[in-house]
Short mmCIF file of C-alpha atoms and ligand atoms in Angstrom, two decimals:
data_model
loop_
_atom_site.label_atom_id
_atom_site.label_comp_id
_atom_site.label_asym_id
_atom_site.label_seq_id
_atom_site.Cartn_x
_atom_site.Cartn_y
_atom_site.Cartn_z
CA LEU J 1 30.95 130.03 69.38
CA ASN J 2 35.01 129.37 68.56
CA GLU J 3 36.04 126.45 66.33
CA ALA J 4 37.60 123.66 69.57
CA THR J 5 33.20 123.49 69.90
CA ILE J 6 32.28 122.43 66.03
CA ALA J 7 35.34 120.55 65.84
CA GLU J 8 33.52 117.83 68.59
CA HIS J 9 30.41 118.29 66.32
CA PHE J 10 32.68 115.67 63.81
CA LYS J 11 34.83 114.13 66.88
CA PRO J 12 35.40 110.73 66.28
CA GLN J 13 37.34 109.76 69.26
CA GLY J 14 39.61 111.31 71.26
CA ASN J 15 40.45 114.23 73.21
CA THR J 16 41.05 117.86 70.86
CA ALA J 17 44.61 118.51 71.49
CA ASP J 18 45.00 121.50 69.41
CA ILE J 19 43.33 123.07 66.33
CA SER J 20 45.28 125.94 63.64
CA HIS J 21 44.11 128.31 61.26
CA VAL J 22 45.30 126.49 57.57
CA THR J 23 45.35 129.70 55.29
CA THR J 24 46.27 128.15 52.41
CA GLY J 25 42.84 128.23 50.43
CA ASN J 26 40.84 131.52 49.12
CA ILE J 27 37.55 130.73 49.44
CA ASN J 28 36.82 128.04 52.28
CA LYS J 29 37.75 129.29 56.48
CA THR J 30 40.32 125.71 56.99
CA PHE J 31 41.53 123.92 60.21
CA LEU J 32 43.78 121.22 61.39
CA VAL J 33 42.05 119.89 64.42
CA THR J 34 44.63 117.58 65.75
CA LEU J 35 43.49 114.92 67.95
CA ASN J 36 44.89 112.96 71.55
CA GLY J 37 43.83 109.72 71.92
CA ALA J 38 42.54 109.06 68.61
CA GLU J 39 43.17 106.54 65.94
CA ALA J 40 43.42 108.99 63.22
CA LYS J 41 45.78 111.97 64.72
CA HIS J 42 43.85 114.36 62.84
CA PHE J 43 41.41 115.50 60.98
CA ILE J 44 40.40 119.17 58.61
CA LEU J 45 37.52 120.87 59.93
CA GLN J 46 35.87 123.74 57.21
CA ARG J 47 33.34 126.35 57.43
CA ILE J 48 32.09 126.67 54.08
CA ASN J 49 32.34 129.96 52.31
CA THR J 50 28.66 130.04 51.04
CA ASP J 51 28.26 132.87 49.14
CA VAL J 52 30.50 130.71 47.04
CA PHE J 53 28.72 128.05 47.19
CA THR J 54 25.40 128.75 47.65
CA GLN J 55 23.74 125.13 47.49
CA PRO J 56 26.38 123.55 49.92
CA GLU J 57 24.58 120.30 50.55
CA LEU J 58 24.78 120.08 46.66
CA VAL J 59 28.78 119.86 47.00
CA MET J 60 28.32 117.50 49.73
CA ARG J 61 26.98 114.90 47.75
CA ASN J 62 29.09 115.60 44.86
CA ILE J 63 31.64 114.56 46.85
CA ARG J 64 30.04 111.37 48.23
CA VAL J 65 28.71 109.93 44.78
CA PHE J 66 32.81 110.74 43.62
CA SER J 67 34.29 109.13 46.20
CA ASP J 68 31.90 105.90 47.08
CA HIS J 69 32.16 105.80 42.93
CA VAL J 70 36.17 105.93 43.30
CA ARG J 71 36.52 103.25 46.13
CA ALA J 72 34.49 101.05 44.45
CA ARG J 73 36.97 101.23 41.68
CA LEU J 74 39.66 100.77 43.14
CA THR J 75 38.41 97.95 45.20
CA LYS J 76 37.71 95.94 41.49
CA ASN J 77 40.53 97.36 39.89
CA PRO J 78 43.10 97.94 41.96
CA LEU J 79 45.85 100.24 41.66
CA PRO J 80 49.67 98.68 41.18
CA GLU J 81 51.21 97.30 43.87
CA ASN J 82 53.35 99.90 44.41
CA ARG J 83 51.26 102.47 44.16
CA HIS J 84 48.95 103.43 47.20
CA TRP J 85 45.35 106.50 46.76
CA GLU J 86 43.66 107.67 49.80
CA VAL J 87 40.27 109.07 48.66
CA PRO J 88 39.40 111.63 51.57
CA ARG J 89 36.34 110.67 53.48
CA VAL J 90 33.47 112.34 55.07
CA LEU J 91 33.51 112.76 58.54
CA HIS J 92 29.40 112.58 60.24
CA THR J 93 28.10 114.00 63.22
CA PRO J 94 26.48 111.35 66.08
CA ASN J 95 22.93 111.98 63.97
CA GLY J 96 24.99 110.38 60.52
CA GLN J 97 24.96 114.45 58.76
CA ASP J 98 27.71 114.92 56.49
CA PHE J 99 27.59 118.50 57.30
CA TRP J 100 27.00 120.53 61.06
CA VAL J 101 24.68 124.19 59.96
CA ALA J 102 25.18 126.67 63.26
CA PRO J 103 23.11 128.45 65.04
CA ASP J 104 24.56 131.52 63.12
CA GLY J 105 24.16 129.72 60.27
CA SER J 106 27.53 128.89 59.42
CA PHE J 107 27.57 125.88 57.15
CA TRP J 108 30.49 123.34 58.35
CA ARG J 109 32.09 120.09 57.83
CA ALA J 110 35.01 117.34 58.37
CA ILE J 111 37.12 115.23 55.84
CA SER J 112 39.68 112.94 57.04
CA PHE J 113 43.50 114.04 57.26
CA VAL J 114 45.59 112.66 54.55
CA GLU J 115 48.63 111.41 57.57
CA ASP J 116 52.46 111.52 56.87
CA ALA J 117 51.70 113.32 53.22
CA GLN J 118 52.09 116.87 52.71
CA SER J 119 52.02 119.41 49.35
CA PHE J 120 53.97 122.46 48.10
CA ASN J 121 53.29 125.16 46.44
CA THR J 122 55.56 124.67 43.86
CA ALA J 123 57.03 121.92 42.31
CA GLN J 124 60.08 120.67 44.11
CA SER J 125 61.83 118.34 41.16
CA GLU J 126 61.09 117.20 38.45
CA SER J 127 59.83 114.01 39.26
CA HIS J 128 57.47 115.86 41.81
CA ALA J 129 56.26 117.54 39.08
CA GLN J 130 55.78 114.49 36.97
CA GLU J 131 54.09 112.50 40.17
CA VAL J 132 51.61 115.43 40.11
CA GLY J 133 50.45 114.58 36.77
CA TRP J 134 50.39 111.05 37.47
CA ALA J 135 48.28 112.00 40.63
CA LEU J 136 45.17 113.91 38.23
CA GLY J 137 45.65 111.51 35.65
CA THR J 138 45.12 108.59 38.06
CA PHE J 139 42.49 110.86 39.02
CA HIS J 140 40.64 111.08 35.79
CA ALA J 141 40.72 107.85 34.96
CA LEU J 142 39.79 106.32 38.27
CA LEU J 143 36.12 108.98 37.31
CA ASP J 144 36.02 107.92 33.32
CA ASP J 145 32.95 105.63 34.11
CA LEU J 146 31.21 108.12 36.05
CA PRO J 147 28.34 109.10 34.22
CA ILE J 148 28.50 113.18 34.78
CA GLU J 149 24.56 113.14 35.34
CA ARG J 150 25.40 111.87 38.66
CA LEU J 151 27.33 114.78 39.56
CA ALA J 152 25.75 118.89 39.80
CA ASP J 153 27.00 121.61 38.53
CA THR J 154 27.34 122.95 42.22
CA LEU J 155 28.82 126.44 40.71
CA PRO J 156 27.42 127.16 37.72
CA GLY J 157 29.60 129.04 34.93
CA PHE J 158 33.21 127.47 37.20
CA HIS J 159 35.77 128.02 34.56
CA ILE J 160 33.58 129.18 31.43
CA ALA J 161 35.71 131.81 30.19
CA PRO J 162 33.57 134.19 28.62
CA GLY J 163 31.82 134.29 31.41
CA TYR J 164 34.40 135.22 33.57
CA LEU J 165 34.88 137.89 30.71
CA ALA J 166 31.41 139.23 30.57
CA LYS J 167 31.18 139.22 34.65
CA TYR J 168 34.70 141.74 34.33
CA ASP J 169 32.35 143.74 31.55
CA ALA J 170 30.25 144.32 33.47
CA THR J 171 32.30 145.94 36.89
CA LEU J 172 34.31 148.27 34.08
CA PHE J 173 31.33 149.61 32.13
CA GLY J 174 27.94 148.91 33.94
CA PRO J 175 26.41 150.74 36.24
CA ASN J 176 28.44 150.37 39.36
CA SER J 177 31.91 151.72 37.03
CA GLN J 178 30.89 155.05 38.09
CA ALA J 179 31.92 153.86 41.86
CA LEU J 180 35.12 152.36 40.04
CA ALA J 181 36.54 155.60 39.04
CA THR J 182 36.56 157.50 42.30
CA ARG J 183 38.11 154.50 44.09
CA GLY J 184 40.48 155.79 42.15
CA GLU J 185 41.80 151.78 40.36
CA ALA J 186 44.60 154.22 38.65
CA LEU J 187 46.39 154.41 41.93
CA PHE J 188 47.20 151.27 42.25
CA SER J 189 50.52 150.17 39.31
CA GLY J 190 49.51 146.98 37.21
CA VAL J 191 45.96 148.05 36.63
CA ASP J 192 46.27 149.71 33.32
CA PHE J 193 49.05 146.72 32.65
CA CYS J 194 46.13 144.38 33.21
CA LEU J 195 43.04 146.52 31.07
CA LYS J 196 45.63 146.28 28.36
CA PHE J 197 46.21 142.58 28.61
CA VAL J 198 42.27 141.84 28.95
CA GLU J 199 41.90 144.20 26.10
CA GLU J 200 44.83 142.12 23.17
CA ARG J 201 42.99 138.73 24.59
CA ARG J 202 39.53 138.99 24.14
CA SER J 203 39.16 136.46 21.31
CA LEU J 204 40.70 134.03 23.34
CA VAL J 205 38.73 133.12 25.38
CA SER J 206 35.71 130.78 23.78
CA VAL J 207 38.04 129.07 22.54
CA LEU J 208 37.46 125.94 24.69
CA GLU J 209 34.08 126.72 24.97
CA ASP J 210 33.36 126.48 21.21
CA ALA J 211 35.31 123.27 20.96
CA LYS J 212 32.84 121.99 23.69
CA ALA J 213 29.97 123.23 21.34
CA ALA J 214 31.09 122.01 18.38
CA LYS J 215 31.20 118.59 20.23
CA LYS J 216 35.15 118.86 19.97
CA LEU J 217 35.53 118.31 23.63
CA LYS J 218 32.96 116.61 25.78
CA LEU J 219 32.14 117.20 29.25
CA ARG J 220 33.58 114.81 31.96
CA PRO J 221 33.77 114.34 35.75
CA ILE J 222 36.82 116.81 36.79
CA HIS J 223 38.25 117.84 40.12
CA GLY J 224 38.05 121.64 38.97
CA ASP J 225 40.94 122.75 41.17
CA PRO J 226 43.95 120.38 41.01
CA LYS J 227 46.25 122.90 42.15
CA ILE J 228 49.86 121.07 42.69
CA ASN J 229 49.17 122.07 45.93
CA ASN J 230 46.37 120.30 46.33
CA VAL J 231 48.27 116.89 45.50
CA MET J 232 49.29 114.87 48.23
CA MET J 233 53.04 113.38 48.43
CA ASP J 234 54.17 110.61 50.54
CA THR J 235 56.08 111.65 53.32
CA ARG J 236 58.62 108.34 53.15
CA THR J 237 57.92 107.47 49.41
CA ASP J 238 57.85 111.27 47.78
CA ARG J 239 54.94 109.25 45.55
CA ALA J 240 51.39 111.35 45.40
CA VAL J 241 49.06 109.38 47.49
CA SER J 242 45.78 111.62 46.99
CA ILE J 243 44.33 114.64 45.03
CA ILE J 244 42.67 116.71 48.46
CA ASP J 245 40.05 119.40 47.91
CA LEU J 246 37.13 118.16 46.35
CA ASP J 247 34.34 121.30 46.71
CA THR J 248 34.50 121.43 42.56
CA VAL J 249 34.21 117.75 41.84
CA THR J 250 31.56 118.69 38.86
CA PRO J 251 31.20 117.69 35.03
CA GLY J 252 33.61 119.91 32.83
CA LEU J 253 36.61 119.66 30.26
CA VAL J 254 39.02 117.97 31.25
CA HIS J 255 41.18 120.74 30.67
CA TYR J 256 39.94 122.58 32.27
CA ASP J 257 42.01 120.43 35.66
CA ILE J 258 44.95 120.35 33.07
CA GLY J 259 45.50 123.71 32.23
CA ASP J 260 44.83 124.67 36.18
CA CYS J 261 47.60 121.84 37.37
CA LEU J 262 50.18 123.20 34.43
CA ARG J 263 49.93 126.62 35.58
CA SER J 264 50.41 125.63 39.11
CA GLY J 265 52.43 122.96 39.32
CA CYS J 266 55.25 125.27 36.06
CA ASN J 267 55.44 128.27 37.70
CA LEU J 268 58.48 128.28 40.61
CA ALA J 269 57.86 131.40 41.75
CA GLY J 270 54.19 130.60 42.98
CA GLU J 271 50.77 132.71 42.90
CA GLU J 272 52.06 134.66 45.64
CA THR J 273 55.01 136.39 45.11
CA THR J 274 55.60 139.84 43.89
CA ASP J 275 58.84 139.69 42.48
CA LEU J 276 57.08 139.52 38.44
CA SER J 277 60.81 139.36 37.00
CA SER J 278 60.48 135.28 38.54
CA VAL J 279 57.52 135.04 37.42
CA ARG J 280 58.25 132.08 34.59
CA PHE J 281 56.49 129.42 32.67
CA GLU J 282 59.41 125.98 33.04
CA PRO J 283 58.97 123.77 29.77
CA ALA J 284 60.61 120.95 31.59
CA LEU J 285 58.53 120.65 34.53
CA GLY J 286 55.40 120.79 31.81
CA ARG J 287 56.68 118.34 29.87
CA ALA J 288 57.71 116.35 33.62
CA ILE J 289 53.37 116.73 34.62
CA LEU J 290 52.55 116.07 30.98
CA SER J 291 54.64 112.75 31.11
CA GLY J 292 53.12 111.64 34.45
CA TYR J 293 50.06 112.83 33.05
CA LEU J 294 49.42 110.91 29.93
CA SER J 295 51.00 107.95 31.36
CA GLN J 296 47.59 107.60 33.02
CA ALA J 297 45.15 109.29 30.45
CA LYS J 298 46.50 107.81 27.30
CA SER J 299 43.41 105.22 27.09
CA PHE J 300 41.15 108.03 27.77
CA LEU J 301 42.10 111.16 25.62
CA THR J 302 41.06 111.27 21.67
CA PRO J 303 43.14 113.67 19.22
CA ASN J 304 40.55 116.79 19.61
CA ASP J 305 41.76 116.58 23.35
CA TYR J 306 45.26 116.63 22.24
CA ASP J 307 44.54 119.42 20.33
CA TYR J 308 43.53 121.70 22.95
CA LEU J 309 46.35 121.24 25.38
CA PHE J 310 48.69 124.17 24.55
CA ASP J 311 45.19 126.31 24.62
CA ALA J 312 43.67 125.32 27.80
CA ILE J 313 47.16 125.98 29.23
CA ARG J 314 47.47 129.46 28.21
CA LEU J 315 43.64 129.86 29.25
CA ILE J 316 43.47 128.51 32.62
CA ALA J 317 46.74 130.85 33.72
CA PHE J 318 44.73 133.50 31.71
CA GLU J 319 41.28 132.85 33.12
CA LEU J 320 42.76 132.98 36.91
CA GLY J 321 44.45 135.93 35.66
CA LEU J 322 40.93 137.67 34.78
CA ARG J 323 38.74 136.65 37.50
CA PHE J 324 41.73 137.73 40.03
CA PHE J 325 41.63 141.02 38.61
CA ALA J 326 37.91 141.21 38.36
CA ASP J 327 37.64 140.51 42.05
CA HIS J 328 40.10 143.70 42.47
CA LEU J 329 38.26 145.59 40.83
CA ALA J 330 34.79 144.51 42.18
CA GLY J 331 36.27 145.09 45.50
CA ASN J 332 37.65 141.66 46.93
CA VAL J 333 34.31 140.25 47.16
CA TYR J 334 35.20 136.53 45.65
CA PHE J 335 38.94 136.15 46.58
CA THR J 336 40.06 135.81 50.77
CA ALA J 337 42.12 138.82 50.23
CA ASP J 338 45.09 140.20 52.75
CA HIS J 339 45.10 143.98 51.76
CA ASP J 340 44.04 145.97 49.08
CA ARG J 341 45.81 145.46 45.95
CA HIS J 342 46.53 141.20 47.27
CA ASN J 343 44.04 140.05 43.92
CA LEU J 344 45.80 142.59 41.80
CA ASP J 345 49.31 141.41 42.48
CA ARG J 346 47.96 137.91 41.83
CA ALA J 347 46.37 138.78 38.80
CA LEU J 348 49.65 140.15 37.86
CA VAL J 349 51.40 137.02 38.36
CA GLN J 350 48.86 134.79 36.10
CA PHE J 351 49.38 137.54 33.09
CA THR J 352 53.00 136.91 33.71
CA LEU J 353 52.30 133.55 33.26
CA ALA J 354 50.41 133.58 30.06
CA LYS J 355 52.45 135.70 28.68
CA SER J 356 55.65 133.54 29.56
CA ILE J 357 53.28 130.91 27.77
CA GLU J 358 52.45 132.62 24.60
CA SER J 359 56.47 133.49 24.11
CA GLN J 360 56.94 129.62 24.29
CA GLU J 361 53.95 128.51 22.08
CA ALA J 362 56.13 126.60 19.09
CA GLU J 363 58.45 124.44 22.62
CA ILE J 364 55.21 123.84 24.28
CA ARG J 365 53.30 122.32 21.11
CA SER J 366 56.01 120.62 19.85
CA LEU J 367 56.74 118.64 23.45
CA ILE J 368 52.63 118.08 23.40
CA ALA J 369 53.74 116.90 19.57
CA GLU J 370 56.21 114.84 20.73
CA MET J 371 54.26 113.04 23.88
CA ARG J 372 51.05 112.58 22.27
C1 GN1 P 1 40.47 129.32 44.72
O1 GN1 P 1 40.46 128.18 48.06
P1 GN1 P 1 41.59 127.59 46.91
O2 GN1 P 1 42.60 127.80 47.19
O3 GN1 P 1 40.82 125.75 46.92
C2 GN1 P 1 39.42 129.17 43.34
C3 GN1 P 1 40.17 128.09 42.50
C4 GN1 P 1 41.51 129.20 41.90
C5 GN1 P 1 42.94 128.96 43.54
C6 GN1 P 1 43.86 129.94 43.38
C7 GN1 P 1 36.01 127.41 43.78
O4 GN1 P 1 40.71 127.76 45.24
O5 GN1 P 1 39.60 128.27 41.24
O6 GN1 P 1 42.70 128.62 40.86
O7 GN1 P 1 41.38 129.87 44.23
N1 GN1 P 1 38.31 127.84 43.88
C8 GN1 P 1 37.47 128.12 44.10
O8 GN1 P 1 44.52 129.43 43.94
O9 GN1 P 1 36.75 129.86 42.83
MG1 MG P 2 40.19 124.62 46.07
#
C-alpha cells in the first residue's frame, strides 16, 4: 500500500505525475499530489493521525458543516470585490465518501489545493502580518452566525490549558514518573529551565477558562490552529486568500485563535529554531496582525473579549510550550519528533517567546487599548 495507490481513490481526473511528502505538520501525514491533464493541478492527500483524532469521521463532518456554511454565506454576502476567499474542498471517493479507510485501518482523506498561493513559517513583512490578521478576522466573521451546536468537539481538552497542566503533573508525579527519572531527563540541557518556568506560572493557566466559567467569554466556532503558515497568500497579489488545516474547527474561544496567530506571527525566528537568542515577540508585527484582525472583528468582539486579549497572547505561547515539554517528558507520543530533544527544543522556543511577551506586557497592553 503506497500513497500513489491511495491517491487513486480520490483522483478526480488526470494522471498522478508526482507525490511529495509535506513535512511541516506535527500530527497528520501530508502529501502534495501533482496531476497531469486535470483541471486542478494538485490536491492534498492526508493520513489522519487517529491516536490524536480518535473520531476522524466527526472531523470530516465538522469540515463539511463549516464549508457548507461559509460557501452559503459568501454567496449571500460576497466579500468586497477586491477580495478573493477560498474554502478548501473535501474530495470524494467514487462512492461518494469523504474519506477512505485502508485495509490496514489507516484513515485517508483528500482536500483541494489552493493554487497560486503559498504560506510562510514566519512573517515576511508588516503587510504580510496584517493580511494574516485580516484572514483570521474574516474566518471568524464568516462563522459568527453558525450555532456552535452544529460543530462537534473532535478534540476534547484542546486549548484547555489547565487540562494540559494536569496531564503534565501526571507525567511528572504520577505512577510512571519513576520511569522518567531512569530515562535520565536531567541529562538534557534546558529541562531544568522548563520545569522552573512552568512552576512559576501555575497560577496563569486558568485565566481563560475562569473567564469562560464566569460567562465573561463565550464559545464560538473557531479554527483551533490558525498559525501563520496555515494562512495562504496569493503569489501575485500578496493578499491572504484562505486559511487551511480545518481539522480543529470546533467550538472554542476566539482567544485561542488570536493567541495562536500572534505567537506564530510575531516570532521571526519560527517554531523550529535552536537559537533562543533570536526568539522575541515583535510588537510591530503584533500591531499589524491585530489591526488586520480587528478590521473584520470589531463588529462581534465584546468589551470583555478585548480585556482578555493580552492574557490570550501570553497564555497560548505558554500553553504550546507546556504541551511540547510535557510530550518530551512523556517520550514524544503526541507531536512528531525528528530526534530525542526535538519537543524540548520546541518548548524552549515557546517559553522564551512567552517570556518576551511578559517583559513587554505594558507595551502590548497599550497597543491593544489604542486599537479597541
Ligand atoms: C500541531 O500538526 P500541526 O502543525 O497542524 C498542533 C497545534 C500546534 C502546532 C504547533 C491538533 O499542528 O495545536 O499549535 O502543532 N495541532 C494539534 O506547530 O494538536
Ligand atoms: Mg494543524
